[in-house]
């Protein structure tokens, strides 16, 4: 879906499809050099990471496997609290694998911090994290991020997999949603 289709709902286009694909290609080259000769297991966090996973995996010139995890974060006003429930676990054993977690966005960092703690007990040979977006001003925990696509302002964004009320995911850009769409307080 093009931004023109929902122009009235968007405040600002932060990232165009071209910027996103250029950056994903750069990150893919870094990952290839870090994991040369390996067959990494890419773990996508549903549902936001679907687009990043699709583009990154196809850009990588490495043999790889993909798996998916679905989690829900509990907190006040939809803000992450660090209390995470696994809605769908991995189907693949992590033991001895080089694992790359693929995320759409790291906001407070609480969800990812929980995920890393959970994954550390599963015996992966190595654990890396790639996120397309990071909000440095919102991070409340220090999570190690190996590959970051873009640092963005602390605003609520949609598109390229990211939703509001399950909409806007298919937008090819990343855009700031107008506050009046969600009625004031960020979701
Ligand atoms: P964290 O635990 O890092 O605070 O939040 C992680 C989750 O909150 C993300 O995976 C995403 O689902 C949601 N989130 C945080 N910021 C945004 C945003 O700007 N837009 C959207 N659509 N979701 C966000």
Tab-separated table of N, CA and C in Angstrom, residues 18-138:
chain	number	residue	atom	x	y	z
A	18	UNK	N	12.914	3.009	-0.649
A	18	UNK	CA	14.294	2.983	-1.165
A	18	UNK	C	15.297	3.051	-0.009
A	19	UNK	N	15.039	3.937	0.955
A	19	UNK	CA	15.949	4.044	2.113
A	19	UNK	C	15.982	2.727	2.887
A	20	UNK	N	14.812	2.120	3.038
A	20	UNK	CA	14.735	0.871	3.801
A	20	UNK	C	15.505	-0.229	3.074
A	21	UNK	N	15.296	-0.365	1.772
A	21	UNK	CA	15.948	-1.478	1.082
A	21	UNK	C	17.457	-1.267	0.981
A	22	UNK	N	17.899	-0.018	0.838
A	22	UNK	CA	19.347	0.250	0.804
A	22	UNK	C	19.981	-0.145	2.138
A	23	UNK	N	19.333	0.239	3.231
A	23	UNK	CA	19.897	-0.046	4.564
A	23	UNK	C	19.880	-1.550	4.859
A	24	UNK	N	18.819	-2.219	4.437
A	24	UNK	CA	18.744	-3.668	4.676
A	24	UNK	C	19.857	-4.386	3.909
A	25	UNK	N	20.156	-3.912	2.707
A	25	UNK	CA	21.247	-4.523	1.930
A	25	UNK	C	22.589	-4.309	2.637
A	26	UNK	N	22.795	-3.100	3.198
A	26	UNK	CA	24.056	-2.837	3.920
A	26	UNK	C	24.187	-3.767	5.125
A	27	UNK	N	23.098	-3.914	5.857
A	27	UNK	CA	23.126	-4.785	7.036
A	27	UNK	C	23.365	-6.243	6.622
A	28	UNK	N	22.768	-6.641	5.512
A	28	UNK	CA	22.952	-8.023	5.036
A	28	UNK	C	24.436	-8.302	4.773
A	29	UNK	N	25.143	-7.328	4.200
A	29	UNK	CA	26.580	-7.518	3.927
A	29	UNK	C	27.347	-7.706	5.245
A	30	UNK	N	26.965	-6.940	6.276
A	30	UNK	CA	27.617	-7.084	7.594
A	30	UNK	C	27.362	-8.469	8.172
A	31	UNK	N	26.109	-8.901	8.073
A	31	UNK	CA	25.746	-10.211	8.634
A	31	UNK	C	26.490	-11.322	7.886
A	32	UNK	N	26.573	-11.193	6.558
A	32	UNK	CA	27.287	-12.204	5.766
A	32	UNK	C	28.741	-12.310	6.228
A	33	UNK	N	29.357	-11.164	6.512
A	33	UNK	CA	30.763	-11.250	6.908
A	33	UNK	C	30.895	-11.788	8.336
A	34	UNK	N	29.935	-11.495	9.205
A	34	UNK	CA	29.992	-12.018	10.585
A	34	UNK	C	29.670	-13.511	10.659
A	35	UNK	N	28.861	-13.997	9.727
A	35	UNK	CA	28.405	-15.395	9.819
A	35	UNK	C	28.841	-16.224	8.606
A	36	UNK	N	29.936	-15.828	8.019
A	36	UNK	CA	30.454	-16.524	6.841
A	36	UNK	C	30.644	-18.012	7.124
A	37	UNK	N	30.171	-18.846	6.237
A	37	UNK	CA	30.365	-20.301	6.387
A	37	UNK	C	29.336	-20.952	7.304
A	38	UNK	N	28.449	-20.159	7.909
A	38	UNK	CA	27.447	-20.710	8.834
A	38	UNK	C	26.071	-20.755	8.174
A	39	UNK	N	25.173	-21.513	8.807
A	39	UNK	CA	23.774	-21.535	8.379
A	39	UNK	C	22.947	-21.014	9.543
A	40	UNK	N	22.789	-19.688	9.632
A	40	UNK	CA	22.089	-19.137	10.799
A	40	UNK	C	20.601	-19.473	10.820
A	41	UNK	N	20.049	-19.411	12.032
A	41	UNK	CA	18.606	-19.537	12.213
A	41	UNK	C	18.075	-18.133	12.459
A	42	UNK	N	17.272	-17.636	11.527
A	42	UNK	CA	16.662	-16.315	11.685
A	42	UNK	C	15.343	-16.477	12.425
A	43	UNK	N	15.194	-15.743	13.515
A	43	UNK	CA	13.964	-15.822	14.299
A	43	UNK	C	13.220	-14.491	14.185
A	44	UNK	N	12.074	-14.519	13.536
A	44	UNK	CA	11.271	-13.309	13.386
A	44	UNK	C	10.252	-13.214	14.504
A	45	UNK	N	10.071	-11.990	15.001
A	45	UNK	CA	9.091	-11.796	16.068
A	45	UNK	C	7.802	-11.277	15.430
A	46	UNK	N	6.776	-12.111	15.507
A	46	UNK	CA	5.483	-11.792	14.873
A	46	UNK	C	4.760	-10.707	15.658
A	47	UNK	N	3.951	-9.852	15.010
A	47	UNK	CA	3.763	-9.900	13.585
A	47	UNK	C	4.545	-8.814	12.867
A	48	UNK	N	5.058	-7.860	13.644
A	48	UNK	CA	5.680	-6.680	13.051
A	48	UNK	C	6.891	-6.947	12.179
A	49	UNK	N	7.612	-8.032	12.471
A	49	UNK	CA	8.893	-8.256	11.772
A	49	UNK	C	8.742	-8.981	10.439
A	50	UNK	N	7.516	-9.222	10.016
A	50	UNK	CA	7.296	-10.009	8.802
A	50	UNK	C	7.982	-9.379	7.575
A	51	UNK	N	7.831	-8.072	7.406
A	51	UNK	CA	8.399	-7.409	6.222
A	51	UNK	C	9.929	-7.386	6.281
A	52	UNK	N	10.468	-7.058	7.453
A	52	UNK	CA	11.937	-7.033	7.597
A	52	UNK	C	12.498	-8.415	7.320
A	53	UNK	N	11.863	-9.422	7.889
A	53	UNK	CA	12.324	-10.796	7.718
A	53	UNK	C	12.301	-11.174	6.244
A	54	UNK	N	11.215	-10.838	5.553
A	54	UNK	CA	11.080	-11.198	4.133
A	54	UNK	C	12.188	-10.545	3.318
A	55	UNK	N	12.454	-9.270	3.579
A	55	UNK	CA	13.447	-8.553	2.776
A	55	UNK	C	14.877	-8.918	3.173
A	56	UNK	N	15.138	-9.003	4.466
A	56	UNK	CA	16.500	-9.334	4.909
A	56	UNK	C	16.884	-10.746	4.466
A	57	UNK	N	15.978	-11.690	4.650
A	57	UNK	CA	16.314	-13.085	4.321
A	57	UNK	C	16.600	-13.253	2.833
A	58	UNK	N	15.862	-12.520	1.995
A	58	UNK	CA	16.084	-12.647	0.550
A	58	UNK	C	17.333	-11.913	0.100
A	59	UNK	N	17.761	-10.947	0.897
A	59	UNK	CA	18.964	-10.185	0.570
A	59	UNK	C	20.233	-10.937	0.991
A	60	UNK	N	20.113	-11.797	1.992
A	60	UNK	CA	21.294	-12.479	2.537
A	60	UNK	C	21.809	-13.567	1.599
A	61	UNK	N	23.099	-13.486	1.292
A	61	UNK	CA	23.709	-14.531	0.473
A	61	UNK	C	24.350	-15.554	1.398
A	62	UNK	N	23.486	-16.213	2.140
A	62	UNK	CA	23.918	-17.237	3.098
A	62	UNK	C	22.843	-18.314	3.108
A	63	UNK	N	23.224	-19.574	3.303
A	63	UNK	CA	22.172	-20.552	3.556
A	63	UNK	C	21.577	-20.239	4.922
A	64	UNK	N	20.275	-20.307	5.074
A	64	UNK	CA	19.696	-19.965	6.374
A	64	UNK	C	18.388	-20.709	6.606
A	65	UNK	N	17.969	-20.724	7.857
A	65	UNK	CA	16.647	-21.249	8.210
A	65	UNK	C	15.872	-20.118	8.869
A	66	UNK	N	14.547	-20.226	8.792
A	66	UNK	CA	13.708	-19.196	9.416
A	66	UNK	C	12.707	-19.839	10.363
A	67	UNK	N	12.468	-19.177	11.464
A	67	UNK	CA	11.397	-19.606	12.361
A	67	UNK	C	10.751	-18.349	12.944
A	68	UNK	N	9.628	-18.538	13.597
A	68	UNK	CA	8.837	-17.398	14.075
A	68	UNK	C	8.423	-17.592	15.518
A	69	UNK	N	8.364	-16.490	16.209
A	69	UNK	CA	7.886	-16.520	17.588
A	69	UNK	C	6.833	-15.413	17.708
A	70	UNK	N	5.777	-15.698	18.445
A	70	UNK	CA	4.782	-14.642	18.691
A	70	UNK	C	4.721	-14.410	20.191
A	71	UNK	N	4.833	-13.155	20.586
A	71	UNK	CA	4.784	-12.819	22.011
A	71	UNK	C	3.812	-11.670	22.223
A	72	UNK	N	3.306	-11.584	23.432
A	72	UNK	CA	2.513	-10.401	23.754
A	72	UNK	C	3.084	-9.786	25.019
A	73	UNK	N	3.171	-8.469	25.010
A	73	UNK	CA	3.692	-7.759	26.190
A	73	UNK	C	2.528	-7.210	26.980
A	74	UNK	N	2.612	-7.341	28.271
A	74	UNK	CA	1.572	-6.762	29.116
A	74	UNK	C	2.074	-5.507	29.779
A	75	UNK	N	1.220	-4.525	29.904
A	75	UNK	CA	1.620	-3.298	30.585
A	75	UNK	C	0.449	-2.359	30.657
A	76	UNK	N	0.701	-1.180	31.191
A	76	UNK	CA	-0.369	-0.185	31.269
A	76	UNK	C	-0.440	0.594	29.970
A	77	UNK	N	-1.632	0.950	29.576
A	77	UNK	CA	-1.837	1.770	28.379
A	77	UNK	C	-1.081	1.214	27.175
A	78	UNK	N	-1.015	-0.114	27.085
A	78	UNK	CA	-0.339	-0.780	25.981
A	78	UNK	C	1.164	-0.529	25.948
A	79	UNK	N	1.689	0.051	27.020
A	79	UNK	CA	3.141	0.224	27.084
A	79	UNK	C	3.717	-1.077	27.611
A	80	UNK	N	4.835	-1.454	27.027
A	80	UNK	CA	5.485	-2.684	27.417
A	80	UNK	C	5.890	-2.629	28.892
A	81	UNK	N	5.699	-3.742	29.621
A	81	UNK	CA	6.081	-3.771	31.025
A	81	UNK	C	7.234	-4.732	31.259
A	82	UNK	N	7.587	-5.484	30.220
A	82	UNK	CA	8.635	-6.486	30.390
A	82	UNK	C	8.056	-7.838	30.755
A	83	UNK	N	6.744	-7.889	31.043
A	83	UNK	CA	6.083	-9.167	31.310
A	83	UNK	C	5.559	-9.693	29.975
A	84	UNK	N	6.145	-10.789	29.537
A	84	UNK	CA	5.877	-11.252	28.187
A	84	UNK	C	5.277	-12.651	28.228
A	85	UNK	N	4.292	-12.865	27.367
A	85	UNK	CA	3.698	-14.201	27.270
A	85	UNK	C	4.016	-14.745	25.872
A	86	UNK	N	4.443	-16.005	25.819
A	86	UNK	CA	4.709	-16.613	24.512
A	86	UNK	C	3.388	-17.118	23.931
A	87	UNK	N	3.001	-16.573	22.781
A	87	UNK	CA	1.766	-17.002	22.112
A	87	UNK	C	2.058	-18.119	21.117
A	88	UNK	N	3.248	-18.060	20.526
A	88	UNK	CA	3.705	-19.142	19.645
A	88	UNK	C	5.208	-19.282	19.837
A	89	UNK	N	5.615	-20.494	20.213
A	89	UNK	CA	7.039	-20.714	20.422
A	89	UNK	C	7.684	-21.179	19.119
A	90	UNK	N	9.001	-21.265	19.129
A	90	UNK	CA	9.731	-21.736	17.956
A	90	UNK	C	9.451	-23.214	17.715
A	91	UNK	N	9.563	-23.615	16.440
A	91	UNK	CA	9.440	-25.038	16.113
A	91	UNK	C	10.830	-25.667	15.987
A	92	UNK	N	11.857	-24.819	16.003
A	92	UNK	CA	13.222	-25.282	15.753
A	92	UNK	C	14.021	-25.249	17.048
A	93	UNK	N	14.844	-26.290	17.279
A	93	UNK	CA	15.720	-26.277	18.451
A	93	UNK	C	16.865	-25.298	18.193
A	94	UNK	N	17.227	-24.568	19.240
A	94	UNK	CA	18.264	-23.548	19.070
A	94	UNK	C	19.652	-24.056	19.391
A	95	UNK	N	19.700	-25.219	20.012
A	95	UNK	CA	20.968	-25.724	20.521
A	95	UNK	C	22.045	-25.771	19.430
A	96	UNK	N	23.167	-25.160	19.726
A	96	UNK	CA	24.303	-25.190	18.801
A	96	UNK	C	24.153	-24.304	17.576
A	97	UNK	N	23.056	-23.565	17.485
A	97	UNK	CA	22.809	-22.753	16.284
A	97	UNK	C	23.306	-21.318	16.458
A	98	UNK	N	23.628	-20.713	15.328
A	98	UNK	CA	23.879	-19.273	15.315
A	98	UNK	C	22.531	-18.614	15.066
A	99	UNK	N	22.026	-17.936	16.081
A	99	UNK	CA	20.659	-17.387	16.010
A	99	UNK	C	20.709	-15.875	15.787
A	100	UNK	N	19.875	-15.426	14.856
A	100	UNK	CA	19.726	-13.982	14.624
A	100	UNK	C	18.265	-13.620	14.841
A	101	UNK	N	18.000	-12.853	15.891
A	101	UNK	CA	16.641	-12.377	16.144
A	101	UNK	C	16.383	-11.181	15.223
A	102	UNK	N	15.256	-11.210	14.521
A	102	UNK	CA	14.913	-10.128	13.595
A	102	UNK	C	13.698	-9.380	14.153
A	103	UNK	N	13.911	-8.110	14.462
A	103	UNK	CA	12.866	-7.284	15.079
A	103	UNK	C	12.498	-6.114	14.176
A	104	UNK	N	11.269	-5.655	14.312
A	104	UNK	CA	10.858	-4.453	13.599
A	104	UNK	C	11.320	-3.199	14.345
A	105	UNK	N	11.058	-3.183	15.667
A	105	UNK	CA	11.333	-1.957	16.426
A	105	UNK	C	11.702	-2.287	17.871
A	106	UNK	N	12.658	-1.545	18.378
A	106	UNK	CA	12.973	-1.621	19.805
A	106	UNK	C	12.625	-0.260	20.392
A	107	UNK	N	11.640	-0.292	21.296
A	107	UNK	CA	11.123	0.940	21.895
A	107	UNK	C	11.728	1.062	23.304
A	108	UNK	N	11.059	0.537	24.324
A	108	UNK	CA	11.661	0.551	25.665
A	108	UNK	C	12.781	-0.486	25.751
A	109	UNK	N	12.690	-1.515	24.932
A	109	UNK	CA	13.685	-2.595	24.964
A	109	UNK	C	13.275	-3.735	25.885
A	110	UNK	N	12.148	-3.562	26.579
A	110	UNK	CA	11.754	-4.559	27.583
A	110	UNK	C	11.386	-5.912	26.965
A	111	UNK	N	10.668	-5.885	25.839
A	111	UNK	CA	10.279	-7.144	25.199
A	111	UNK	C	11.521	-7.909	24.744
A	112	UNK	N	12.421	-7.201	24.094
A	112	UNK	CA	13.628	-7.844	23.586
A	112	UNK	C	14.515	-8.351	24.719
A	113	UNK	N	14.586	-7.585	25.776
A	113	UNK	CA	15.389	-7.978	26.925
A	113	UNK	C	14.869	-9.306	27.497
A	114	UNK	N	13.552	-9.428	27.578
A	114	UNK	CA	12.943	-10.666	28.063
A	114	UNK	C	13.247	-11.829	27.110
A	115	UNK	N	13.127	-11.540	25.826
A	115	UNK	CA	13.348	-12.557	24.791
A	115	UNK	C	14.790	-13.075	24.834
A	116	UNK	N	15.734	-12.159	24.992
A	116	UNK	CA	17.148	-12.551	25.041
A	116	UNK	C	17.421	-13.432	26.252
A	117	UNK	N	16.838	-13.057	27.377
A	117	UNK	CA	17.003	-13.839	28.604
A	117	UNK	C	16.450	-15.253	28.401
A	118	UNK	N	15.276	-15.317	27.775
A	118	UNK	CA	14.631	-16.599	27.496
A	118	UNK	C	15.487	-17.444	26.530
A	119	UNK	N	16.033	-16.800	25.513
A	119	UNK	CA	16.815	-17.521	24.497
A	119	UNK	C	18.162	-17.989	25.034
A	120	UNK	N	18.728	-17.248	25.990
A	120	UNK	CA	20.055	-17.598	26.497
A	120	UNK	C	20.072	-18.974	27.134
A	121	UNK	N	18.914	-19.401	27.661
A	121	UNK	CA	18.869	-20.705	28.329
A	121	UNK	C	18.662	-21.842	27.328
A	122	UNK	N	18.537	-21.519	26.036
A	122	UNK	CA	18.218	-22.565	25.068
A	122	UNK	C	19.443	-23.124	24.337
A	123	UNK	N	20.634	-22.686	24.751
A	123	UNK	CA	21.856	-23.308	24.245
A	123	UNK	C	22.283	-22.936	22.844
A	124	UNK	N	21.916	-21.743	22.385
A	124	UNK	CA	22.395	-21.303	21.070
A	124	UNK	C	23.906	-21.109	21.129
A	125	UNK	N	24.568	-21.353	19.995
A	125	UNK	CA	26.018	-21.137	19.958
A	125	UNK	C	26.324	-19.643	19.967
A	126	UNK	N	25.516	-18.881	19.244
A	126	UNK	CA	25.636	-17.423	19.311
A	126	UNK	C	24.254	-16.809	19.127
A	127	UNK	N	24.110	-15.612	19.661
A	127	UNK	CA	22.819	-14.923	19.646
A	127	UNK	C	23.055	-13.482	19.225
A	128	UNK	N	22.431	-13.095	18.109
A	128	UNK	CA	22.585	-11.718	17.628
A	128	UNK	C	21.200	-11.111	17.431
A	129	UNK	N	21.149	-9.780	17.417
A	129	UNK	CA	19.871	-9.105	17.219
A	129	UNK	C	19.977	-8.068	16.105
A	130	UNK	N	19.017	-8.138	15.181
A	130	UNK	CA	18.891	-7.100	14.160
A	130	UNK	C	17.545	-6.437	14.365
A	131	UNK	N	17.523	-5.106	14.401
A	131	UNK	CA	16.236	-4.406	14.424
A	131	UNK	C	16.249	-3.334	13.349
A	132	UNK	N	15.132	-3.198	12.666
A	132	UNK	CA	15.067	-2.161	11.637
A	132	UNK	C	15.066	-0.783	12.279
A	133	UNK	N	14.289	-0.633	13.371
A	133	UNK	CA	14.132	0.686	13.995
A	133	UNK	C	14.480	0.643	15.475
A	134	UNK	N	15.030	1.743	15.943
A	134	UNK	CA	15.296	1.892	17.382
A	134	UNK	C	14.903	3.297	17.783
A	135	UNK	N	14.238	3.392	18.966
A	135	UNK	CA	13.914	4.716	19.514
A	135	UNK	C	14.830	4.944	20.704
A	136	UNK	N	15.990	5.549	20.486
A	136	UNK	CA	16.974	5.691	21.576
A	136	UNK	C	16.415	6.455	22.774
A	137	UNK	N	15.529	7.429	22.511
A	137	UNK	CA	15.003	8.244	23.618
A	137	UNK	C	13.991	7.493	24.473
A	138	UNK	N	13.526	6.333	23.999
A	138	UNK	CA	12.517	5.589	24.745
A	138	UNK	C	13.101	4.387	25.479
